[in-house]
Short mmCIF file of C-alpha atoms in Angstrom, two decimals:
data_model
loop_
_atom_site.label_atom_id
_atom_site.label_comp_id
_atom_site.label_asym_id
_atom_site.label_seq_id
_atom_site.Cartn_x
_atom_site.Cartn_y
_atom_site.Cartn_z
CA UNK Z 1 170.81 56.82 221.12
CA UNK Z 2 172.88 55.15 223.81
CA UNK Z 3 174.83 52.18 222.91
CA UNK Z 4 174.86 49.79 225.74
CA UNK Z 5 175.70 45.87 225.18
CA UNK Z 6 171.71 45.35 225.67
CA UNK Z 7 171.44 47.30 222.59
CA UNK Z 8 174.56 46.21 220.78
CA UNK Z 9 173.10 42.34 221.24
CA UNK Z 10 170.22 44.05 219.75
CA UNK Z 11 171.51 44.85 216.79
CA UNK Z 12 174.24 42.45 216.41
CA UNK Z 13 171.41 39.39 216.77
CA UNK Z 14 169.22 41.92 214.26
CA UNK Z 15 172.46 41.38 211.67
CA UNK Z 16 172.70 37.89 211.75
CA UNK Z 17 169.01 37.56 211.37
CA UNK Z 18 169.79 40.00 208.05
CA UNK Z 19 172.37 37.82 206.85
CA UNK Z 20 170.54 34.91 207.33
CA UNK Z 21 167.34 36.64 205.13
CA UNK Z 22 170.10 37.25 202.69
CA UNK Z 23 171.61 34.09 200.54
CA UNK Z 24 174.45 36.14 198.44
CA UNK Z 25 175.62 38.05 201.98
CA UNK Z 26 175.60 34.83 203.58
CA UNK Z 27 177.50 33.29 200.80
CA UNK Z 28 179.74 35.67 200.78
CA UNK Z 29 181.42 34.76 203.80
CA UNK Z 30 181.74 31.48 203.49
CA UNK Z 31 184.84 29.89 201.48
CA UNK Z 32 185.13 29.43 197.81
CA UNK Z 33 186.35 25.91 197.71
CA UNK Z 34 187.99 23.87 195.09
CA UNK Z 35 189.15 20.33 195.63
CA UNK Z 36 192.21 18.35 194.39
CA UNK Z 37 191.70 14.81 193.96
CA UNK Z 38 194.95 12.72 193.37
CA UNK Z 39 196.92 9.41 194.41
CA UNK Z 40 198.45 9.80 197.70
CA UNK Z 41 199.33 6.16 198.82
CA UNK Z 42 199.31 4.19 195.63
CA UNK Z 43 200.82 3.39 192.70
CA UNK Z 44 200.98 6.78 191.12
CA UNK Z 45 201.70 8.63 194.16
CA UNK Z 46 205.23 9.58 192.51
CA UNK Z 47 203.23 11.79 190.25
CA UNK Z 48 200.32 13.18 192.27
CA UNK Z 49 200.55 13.57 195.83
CA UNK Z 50 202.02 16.70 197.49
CA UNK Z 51 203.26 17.51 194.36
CA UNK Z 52 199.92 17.84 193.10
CA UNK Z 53 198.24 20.44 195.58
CA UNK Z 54 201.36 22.24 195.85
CA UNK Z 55 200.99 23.06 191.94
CA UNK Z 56 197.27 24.23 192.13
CA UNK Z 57 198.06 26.34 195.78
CA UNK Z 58 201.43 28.29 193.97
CA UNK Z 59 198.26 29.02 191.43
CA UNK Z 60 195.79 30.12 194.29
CA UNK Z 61 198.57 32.14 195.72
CA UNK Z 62 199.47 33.91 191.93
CA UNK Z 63 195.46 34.77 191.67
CA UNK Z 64 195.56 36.46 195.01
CA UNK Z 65 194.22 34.35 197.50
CA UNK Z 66 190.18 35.31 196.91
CA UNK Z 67 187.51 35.56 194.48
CA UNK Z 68 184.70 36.72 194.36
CA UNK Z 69 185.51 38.33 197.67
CA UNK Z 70 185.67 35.27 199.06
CA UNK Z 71 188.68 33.76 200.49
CA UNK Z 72 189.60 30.61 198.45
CA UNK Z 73 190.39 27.30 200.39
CA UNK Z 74 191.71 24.18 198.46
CA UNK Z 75 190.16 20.59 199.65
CA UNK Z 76 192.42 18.11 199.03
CA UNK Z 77 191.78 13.92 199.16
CA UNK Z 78 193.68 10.41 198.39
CA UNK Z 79 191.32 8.82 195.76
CA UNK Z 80 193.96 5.92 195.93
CA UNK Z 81 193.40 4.99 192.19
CA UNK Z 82 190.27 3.70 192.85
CA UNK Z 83 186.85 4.65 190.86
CA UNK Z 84 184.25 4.11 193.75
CA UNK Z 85 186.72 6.80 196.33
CA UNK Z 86 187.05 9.08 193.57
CA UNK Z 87 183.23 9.21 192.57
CA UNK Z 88 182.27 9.18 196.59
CA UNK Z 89 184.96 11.83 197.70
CA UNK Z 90 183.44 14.31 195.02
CA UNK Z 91 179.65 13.35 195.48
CA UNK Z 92 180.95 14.03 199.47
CA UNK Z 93 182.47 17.75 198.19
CA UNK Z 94 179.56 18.85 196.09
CA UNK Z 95 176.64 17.86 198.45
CA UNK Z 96 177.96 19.28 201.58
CA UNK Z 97 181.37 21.54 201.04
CA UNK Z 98 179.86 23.14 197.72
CA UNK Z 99 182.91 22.53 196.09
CA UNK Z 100 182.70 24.58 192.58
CA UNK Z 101 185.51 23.12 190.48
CA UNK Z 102 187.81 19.59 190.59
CA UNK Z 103 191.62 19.74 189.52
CA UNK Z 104 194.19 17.24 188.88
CA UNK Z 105 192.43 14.20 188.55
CA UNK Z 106 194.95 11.97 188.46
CA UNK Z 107 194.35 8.19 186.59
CA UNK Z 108 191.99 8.35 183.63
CA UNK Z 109 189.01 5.93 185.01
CA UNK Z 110 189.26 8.22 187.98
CA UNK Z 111 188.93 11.56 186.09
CA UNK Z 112 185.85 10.33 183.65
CA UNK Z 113 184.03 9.19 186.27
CA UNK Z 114 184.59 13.04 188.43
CA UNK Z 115 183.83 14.76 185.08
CA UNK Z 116 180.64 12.99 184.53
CA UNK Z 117 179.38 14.09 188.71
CA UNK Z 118 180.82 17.31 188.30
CA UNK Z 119 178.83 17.88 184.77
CA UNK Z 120 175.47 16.62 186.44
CA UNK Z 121 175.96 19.14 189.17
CA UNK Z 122 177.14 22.22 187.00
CA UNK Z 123 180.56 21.80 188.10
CA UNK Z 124 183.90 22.31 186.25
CA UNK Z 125 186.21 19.78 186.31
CA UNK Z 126 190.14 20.45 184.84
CA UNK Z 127 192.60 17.33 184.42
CA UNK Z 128 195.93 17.24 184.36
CA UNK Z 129 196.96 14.66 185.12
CA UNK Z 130 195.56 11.77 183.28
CA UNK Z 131 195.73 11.34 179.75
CA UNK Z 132 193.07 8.89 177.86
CA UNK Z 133 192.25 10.46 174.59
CA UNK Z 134 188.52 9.79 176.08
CA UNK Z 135 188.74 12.73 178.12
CA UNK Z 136 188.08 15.06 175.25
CA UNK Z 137 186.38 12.02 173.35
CA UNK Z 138 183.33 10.26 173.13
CA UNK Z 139 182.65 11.11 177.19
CA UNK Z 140 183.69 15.08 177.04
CA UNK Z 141 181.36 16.89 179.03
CA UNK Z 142 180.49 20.99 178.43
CA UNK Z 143 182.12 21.41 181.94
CA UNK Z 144 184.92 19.67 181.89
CA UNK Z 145 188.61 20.08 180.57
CA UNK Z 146 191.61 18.37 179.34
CA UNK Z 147 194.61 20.25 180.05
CA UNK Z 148 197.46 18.77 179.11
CA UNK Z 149 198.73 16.11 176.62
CA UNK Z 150 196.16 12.87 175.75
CA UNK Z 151 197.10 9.90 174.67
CA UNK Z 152 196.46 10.72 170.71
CA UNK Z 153 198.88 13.31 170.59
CA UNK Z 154 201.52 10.99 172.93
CA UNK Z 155 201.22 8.35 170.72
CA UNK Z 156 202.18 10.83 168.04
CA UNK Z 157 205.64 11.77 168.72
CA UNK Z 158 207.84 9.12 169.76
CA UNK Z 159 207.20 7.06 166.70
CA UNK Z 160 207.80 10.13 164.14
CA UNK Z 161 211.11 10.51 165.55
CA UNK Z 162 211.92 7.10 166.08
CA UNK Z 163 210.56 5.65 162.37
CA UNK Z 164 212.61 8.59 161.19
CA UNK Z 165 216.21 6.80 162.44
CA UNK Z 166 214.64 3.88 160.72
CA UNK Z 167 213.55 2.08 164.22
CA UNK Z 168 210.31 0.04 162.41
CA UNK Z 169 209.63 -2.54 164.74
CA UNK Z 170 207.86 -1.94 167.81
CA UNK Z 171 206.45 -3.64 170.80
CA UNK Z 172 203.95 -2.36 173.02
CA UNK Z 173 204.04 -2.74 176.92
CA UNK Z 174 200.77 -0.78 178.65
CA UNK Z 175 198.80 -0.84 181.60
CA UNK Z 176 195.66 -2.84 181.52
CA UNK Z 177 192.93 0.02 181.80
CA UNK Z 178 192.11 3.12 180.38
CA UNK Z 179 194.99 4.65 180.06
CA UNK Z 180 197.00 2.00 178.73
CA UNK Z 181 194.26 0.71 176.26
CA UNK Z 182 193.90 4.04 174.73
CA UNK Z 183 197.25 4.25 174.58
CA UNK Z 184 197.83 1.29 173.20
CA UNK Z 185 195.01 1.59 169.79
CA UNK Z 186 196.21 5.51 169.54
CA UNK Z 187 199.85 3.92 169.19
CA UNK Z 188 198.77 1.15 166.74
CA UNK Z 189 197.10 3.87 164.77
CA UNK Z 190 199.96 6.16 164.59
CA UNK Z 191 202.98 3.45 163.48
CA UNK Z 192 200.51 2.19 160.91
CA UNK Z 193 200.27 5.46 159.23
CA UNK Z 194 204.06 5.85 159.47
CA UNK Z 195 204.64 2.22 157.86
CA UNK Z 196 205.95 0.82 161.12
CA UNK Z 197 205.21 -3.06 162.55
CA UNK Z 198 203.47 -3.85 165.58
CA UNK Z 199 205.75 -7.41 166.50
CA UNK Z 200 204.13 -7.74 169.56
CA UNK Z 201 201.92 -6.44 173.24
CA UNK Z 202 201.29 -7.39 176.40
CA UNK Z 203 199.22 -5.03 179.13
CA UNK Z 204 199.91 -5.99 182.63
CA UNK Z 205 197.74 -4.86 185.65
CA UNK Z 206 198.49 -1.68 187.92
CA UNK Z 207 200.34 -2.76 190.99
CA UNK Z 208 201.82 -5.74 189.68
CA UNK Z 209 204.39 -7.38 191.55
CA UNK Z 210 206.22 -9.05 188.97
CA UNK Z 211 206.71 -8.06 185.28
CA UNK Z 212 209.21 -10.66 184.11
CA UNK Z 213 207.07 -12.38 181.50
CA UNK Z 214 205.86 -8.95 180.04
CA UNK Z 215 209.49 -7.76 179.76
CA UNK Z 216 211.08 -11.24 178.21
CA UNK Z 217 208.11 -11.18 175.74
CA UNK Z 218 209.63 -7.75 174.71
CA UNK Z 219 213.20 -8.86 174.77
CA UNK Z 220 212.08 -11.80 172.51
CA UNK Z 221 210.12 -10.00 170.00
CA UNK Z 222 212.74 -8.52 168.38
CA UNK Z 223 211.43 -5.18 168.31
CA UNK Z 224 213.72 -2.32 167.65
CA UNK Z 225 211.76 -0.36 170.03
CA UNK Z 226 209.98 -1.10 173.25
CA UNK Z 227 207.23 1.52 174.27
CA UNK Z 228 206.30 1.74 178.07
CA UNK Z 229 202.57 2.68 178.96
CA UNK Z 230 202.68 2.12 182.76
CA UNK Z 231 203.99 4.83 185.13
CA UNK Z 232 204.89 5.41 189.07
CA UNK Z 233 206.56 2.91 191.20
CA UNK Z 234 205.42 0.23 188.77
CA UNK Z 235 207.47 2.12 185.68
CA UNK Z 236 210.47 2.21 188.25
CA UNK Z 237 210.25 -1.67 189.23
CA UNK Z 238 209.81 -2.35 185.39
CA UNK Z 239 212.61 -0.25 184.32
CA UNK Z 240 214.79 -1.61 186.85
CA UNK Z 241 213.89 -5.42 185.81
CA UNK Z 242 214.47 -4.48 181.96
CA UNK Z 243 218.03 -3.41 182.75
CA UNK Z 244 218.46 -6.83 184.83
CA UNK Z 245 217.03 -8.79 182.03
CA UNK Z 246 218.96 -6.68 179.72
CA UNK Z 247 216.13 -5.54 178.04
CA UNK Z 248 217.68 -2.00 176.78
CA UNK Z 249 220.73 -3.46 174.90
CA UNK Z 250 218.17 -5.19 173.15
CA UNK Z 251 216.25 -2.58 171.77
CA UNK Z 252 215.31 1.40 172.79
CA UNK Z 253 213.27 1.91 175.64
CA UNK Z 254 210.42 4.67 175.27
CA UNK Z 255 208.34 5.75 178.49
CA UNK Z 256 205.33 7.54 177.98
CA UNK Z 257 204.75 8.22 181.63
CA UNK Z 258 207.90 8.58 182.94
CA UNK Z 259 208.61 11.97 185.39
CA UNK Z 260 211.78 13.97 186.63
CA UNK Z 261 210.77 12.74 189.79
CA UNK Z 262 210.83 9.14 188.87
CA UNK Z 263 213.99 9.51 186.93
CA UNK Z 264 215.84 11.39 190.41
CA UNK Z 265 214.25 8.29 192.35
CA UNK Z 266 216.01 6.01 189.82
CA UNK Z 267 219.03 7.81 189.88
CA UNK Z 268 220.62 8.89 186.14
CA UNK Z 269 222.72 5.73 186.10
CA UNK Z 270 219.63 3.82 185.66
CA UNK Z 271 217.01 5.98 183.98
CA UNK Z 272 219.98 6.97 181.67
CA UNK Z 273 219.13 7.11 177.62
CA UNK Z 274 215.49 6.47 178.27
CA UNK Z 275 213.12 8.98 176.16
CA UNK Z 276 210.55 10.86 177.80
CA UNK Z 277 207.96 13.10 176.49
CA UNK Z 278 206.86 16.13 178.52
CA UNK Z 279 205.15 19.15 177.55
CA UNK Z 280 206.68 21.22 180.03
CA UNK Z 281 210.88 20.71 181.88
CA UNK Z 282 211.44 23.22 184.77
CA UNK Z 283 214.60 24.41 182.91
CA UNK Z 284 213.24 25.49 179.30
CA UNK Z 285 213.80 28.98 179.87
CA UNK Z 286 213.70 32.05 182.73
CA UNK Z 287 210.12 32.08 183.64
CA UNK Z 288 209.82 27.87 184.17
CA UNK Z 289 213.33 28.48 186.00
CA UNK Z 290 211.44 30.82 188.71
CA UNK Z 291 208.57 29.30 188.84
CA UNK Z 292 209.53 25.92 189.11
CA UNK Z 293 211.97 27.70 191.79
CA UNK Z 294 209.16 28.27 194.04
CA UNK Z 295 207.46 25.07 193.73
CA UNK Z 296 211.00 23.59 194.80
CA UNK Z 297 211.14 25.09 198.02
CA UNK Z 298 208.16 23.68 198.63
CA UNK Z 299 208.47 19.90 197.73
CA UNK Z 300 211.81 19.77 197.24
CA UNK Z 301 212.00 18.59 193.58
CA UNK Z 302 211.32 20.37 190.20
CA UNK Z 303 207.44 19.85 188.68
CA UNK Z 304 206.64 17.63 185.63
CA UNK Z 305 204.29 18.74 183.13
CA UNK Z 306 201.21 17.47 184.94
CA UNK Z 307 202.34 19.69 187.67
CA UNK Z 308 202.73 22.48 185.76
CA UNK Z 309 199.93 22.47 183.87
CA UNK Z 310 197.67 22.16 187.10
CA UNK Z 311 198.78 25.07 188.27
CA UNK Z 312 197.97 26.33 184.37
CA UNK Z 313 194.48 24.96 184.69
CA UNK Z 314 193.50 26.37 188.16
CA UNK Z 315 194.70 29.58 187.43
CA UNK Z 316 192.74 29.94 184.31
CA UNK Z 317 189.67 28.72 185.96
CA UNK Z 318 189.94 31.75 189.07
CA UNK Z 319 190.34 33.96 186.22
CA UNK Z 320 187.33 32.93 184.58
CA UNK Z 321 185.33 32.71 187.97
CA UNK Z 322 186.57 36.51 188.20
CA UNK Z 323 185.22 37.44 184.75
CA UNK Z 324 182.05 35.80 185.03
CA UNK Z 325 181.44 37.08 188.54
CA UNK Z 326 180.37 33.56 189.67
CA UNK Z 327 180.70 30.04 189.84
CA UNK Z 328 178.04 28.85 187.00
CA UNK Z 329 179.70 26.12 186.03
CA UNK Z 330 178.44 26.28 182.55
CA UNK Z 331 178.81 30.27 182.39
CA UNK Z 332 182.82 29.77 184.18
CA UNK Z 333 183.35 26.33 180.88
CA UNK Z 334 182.17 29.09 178.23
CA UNK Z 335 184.66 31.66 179.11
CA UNK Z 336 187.44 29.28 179.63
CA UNK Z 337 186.86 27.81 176.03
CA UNK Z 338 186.77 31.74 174.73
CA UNK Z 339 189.82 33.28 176.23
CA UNK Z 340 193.32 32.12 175.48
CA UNK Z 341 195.55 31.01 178.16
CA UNK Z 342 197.68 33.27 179.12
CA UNK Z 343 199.97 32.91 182.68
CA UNK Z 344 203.92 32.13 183.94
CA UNK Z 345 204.00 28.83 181.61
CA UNK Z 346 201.39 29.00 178.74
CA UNK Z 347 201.74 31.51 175.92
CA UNK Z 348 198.34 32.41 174.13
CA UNK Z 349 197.04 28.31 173.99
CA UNK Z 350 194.00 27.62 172.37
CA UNK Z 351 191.14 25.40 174.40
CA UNK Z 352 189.13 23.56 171.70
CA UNK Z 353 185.63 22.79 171.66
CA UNK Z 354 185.89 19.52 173.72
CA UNK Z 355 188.15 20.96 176.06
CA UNK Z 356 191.22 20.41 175.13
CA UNK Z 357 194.18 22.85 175.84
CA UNK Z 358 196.61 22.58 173.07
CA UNK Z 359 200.15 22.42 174.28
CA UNK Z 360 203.43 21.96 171.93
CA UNK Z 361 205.17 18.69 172.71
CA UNK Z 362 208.78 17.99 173.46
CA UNK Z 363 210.97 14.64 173.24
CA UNK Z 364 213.64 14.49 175.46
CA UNK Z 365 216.54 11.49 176.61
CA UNK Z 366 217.36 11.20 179.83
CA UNK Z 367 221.13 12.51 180.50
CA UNK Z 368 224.10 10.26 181.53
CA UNK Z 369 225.73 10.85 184.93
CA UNK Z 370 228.82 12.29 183.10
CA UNK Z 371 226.46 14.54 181.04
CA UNK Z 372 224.51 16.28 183.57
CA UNK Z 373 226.07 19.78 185.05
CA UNK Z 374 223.90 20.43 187.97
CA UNK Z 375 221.21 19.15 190.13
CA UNK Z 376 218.26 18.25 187.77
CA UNK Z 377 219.75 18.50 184.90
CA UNK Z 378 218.43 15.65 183.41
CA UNK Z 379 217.80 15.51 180.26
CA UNK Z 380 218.49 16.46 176.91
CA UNK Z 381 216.43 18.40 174.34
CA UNK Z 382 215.81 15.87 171.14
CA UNK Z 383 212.80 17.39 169.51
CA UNK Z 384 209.52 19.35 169.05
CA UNK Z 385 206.19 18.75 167.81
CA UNK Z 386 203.94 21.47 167.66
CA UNK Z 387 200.52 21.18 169.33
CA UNK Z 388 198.07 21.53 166.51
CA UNK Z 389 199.85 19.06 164.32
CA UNK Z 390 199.95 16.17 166.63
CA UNK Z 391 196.67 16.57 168.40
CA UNK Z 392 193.53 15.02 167.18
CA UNK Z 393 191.85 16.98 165.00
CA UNK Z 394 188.29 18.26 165.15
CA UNK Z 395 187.38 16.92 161.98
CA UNK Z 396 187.27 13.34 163.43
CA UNK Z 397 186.09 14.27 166.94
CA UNK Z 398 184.17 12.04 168.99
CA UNK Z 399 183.01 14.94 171.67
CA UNK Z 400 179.71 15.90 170.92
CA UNK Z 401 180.43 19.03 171.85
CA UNK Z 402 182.14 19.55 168.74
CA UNK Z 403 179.71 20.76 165.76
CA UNK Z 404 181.01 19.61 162.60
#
């Protein structure tokens, strides 16, 4: 037959009409899409941001770029710390990008509210970066994920080491919303069953402009430790007023939040002798050293854990997508639960019933100037608690998820 362009319009208008009879051929050109939803702009933007998408495109990049034949493009959005933004950017995604899975979720009012759409719709939603110990609690959903540290298991290891140098008396200094209420009760719990005193707590709003009263109730409380529950520019303005005030000659400062990238903004001369606990530092061993290599070039400054373990999350969940060969959200949440996690920074973790990926937790101080050798080398290794002894256990699991 001769092929002339009144036949090759033909056909080519016949193949469109084909694909557009077919659903799965059609589908299979367009993008798969996931969507990173993070501060940009606000308070927390020190820890979410660029930073952020970076971690979960390096993890795009290690999978290969596609899946399911499809190439895979990453949405990204400011939710600016605000519920209502949050909940309408990923209503936005689902209904008319067919976004298939949510990842960072930065600020833990924020990330409960995504994981309850994202359930509703069959979605998958991983955080990483927000820590209420609700997210694998009473509001777990069978689609969504915790993926790093919660405030249970936080709450856990600054008082065992600090009760064992026979620091008793502590006051408690914590945002006023999720976060920093969970924080706060998983705290009280904790130093009660290590014998400690509560002397005194405050919580203080996000974005607060002033945090003098909060940090002279501290200084006058006579606590022998004062733990910090806020984090981004507002942990930098308070740690900055504490030193003015005098605040850490007084007793030992503990930040819960704190990141390498707020302790390079405050420099080591002021963010010197703080603890900090992380679950991941760029320079524990060869493989963080190269990865967190790559992720420098790109931003300019080493991950934190919530970095890290975004890029963790996302790469687990292509793998699953891959295994399932689609992007049931249910069917994608059942093998994610089943098969360890495996990749550059995980070793063989376990993800619980409720979602949680259990990660070993590390203490760290933050180095003097003197004391640090080269550029990031901030801190210094104090001690290690081991994942399944410091996160909640099972047996007294909210998540009804969880059979007991």
């Amino acid at each position: 037959m001769q092929i002339n362009r009144r036949n090759l319009l033909k056909y080519a208008a016949a193949g469109g009409v084909a694909s557009m009879m077919n659903p799965a051929y059609a589908q299979q050109q367009q993008p798969f899409r996931i969507g990173v939803l993070c501060d940009q702009s606000s308070v927390n933007s020190t820890s979410g941001g660029k930073g952020s998408i970076t971690a979960i495109q390096l993890a795009v990049e290690d999978f290969g770029g596609q899946v399911l034949g499809r190439p895979i493009e990453v949405l990204t959005a400011d939710h600016q710390n605000k519920v209502e933004i949050a909940s309408g950017i990923a209503r936005e995604w689902m209904e008319t990008k067919n976004v298939e899975a949510f990842f960072d979720l930065q600020n833990s009012a924020c990330a409960l509210a995504v994981m309850g759409l994202a359930s509703a719709k069959n979605k998958v939603a991983v955080v990483s970066n927000a820590h209420s110990s609700q997210l694998t609690g009473k509001q777990c959903t069978p689609t969504s994920f915790h993926w790093t540290y919660d405030t249970y298991q936080l709450s856990g290891v600054q008082p065992q080491a600090f009760v064992g140098m026979g620091k008793k008396r502590w006051f408690l200094l914590n945002w006023d919303y999720a976060f920093g209420i969970s924080l706060e009760q998983d705290f009280r719990r904790s130093l009660e069953a290590l014998g400690a005193e509560v002397v005194g707590s405050v919580r203080v709003p996000a974005g607060a402009s002033d945090f003098s009263s909060a940090i002279l109730a501290a200084a006058n409380s006579g606590a022998d430790v004062v733990q910090v529950g806020v984090a981004g520019t507002d942990l930098l303005n308070l740690i900055k007023s504490a030193r003015e005030f005098g605040l850490d000659s007084a007793a030992t400062l503990a930040t819960t939040s704190i990141t390498l990238v707020d302790v390079e903004l405050l420099g080591l001369e002021a963010a010197q002798g703080l603890y900090v606990n992380e679950v991941f530092y760029w320079d524990q061993n060869e493989k963080t050293r190269a990865w967190s290599k790559r992720y420098i070039d790109k931003v300019g400054i080493p991950p934190n854990g919530e970095r890290a373990c975004g890029y963790s999350g996302a790469l687990h969940y292509l793998k699953a997508v891959a295994k399932t060969g689609g992007a049931d959200g249910a069917a994608v949440a059942r093998e994610m639960r089943n098969t360890p996690v495996n990749d550059l920074l995980s070793d063989n973790l376990t993800v619980r019933s409720d979602g949680l990926c259990v990660r070993d937790m590390y203490l760290y101080k933050v180095k003097s100037p003197s004391a640090s050798k080269t550029k990031f080398d901030d801190y210094e290794y104090v001690s290690k608690v081991t994942g399944e002894s410091s996160v909640r256990p099972l047996s007294v699991s909210e998540c009804p998820l969880v059979k007991t």
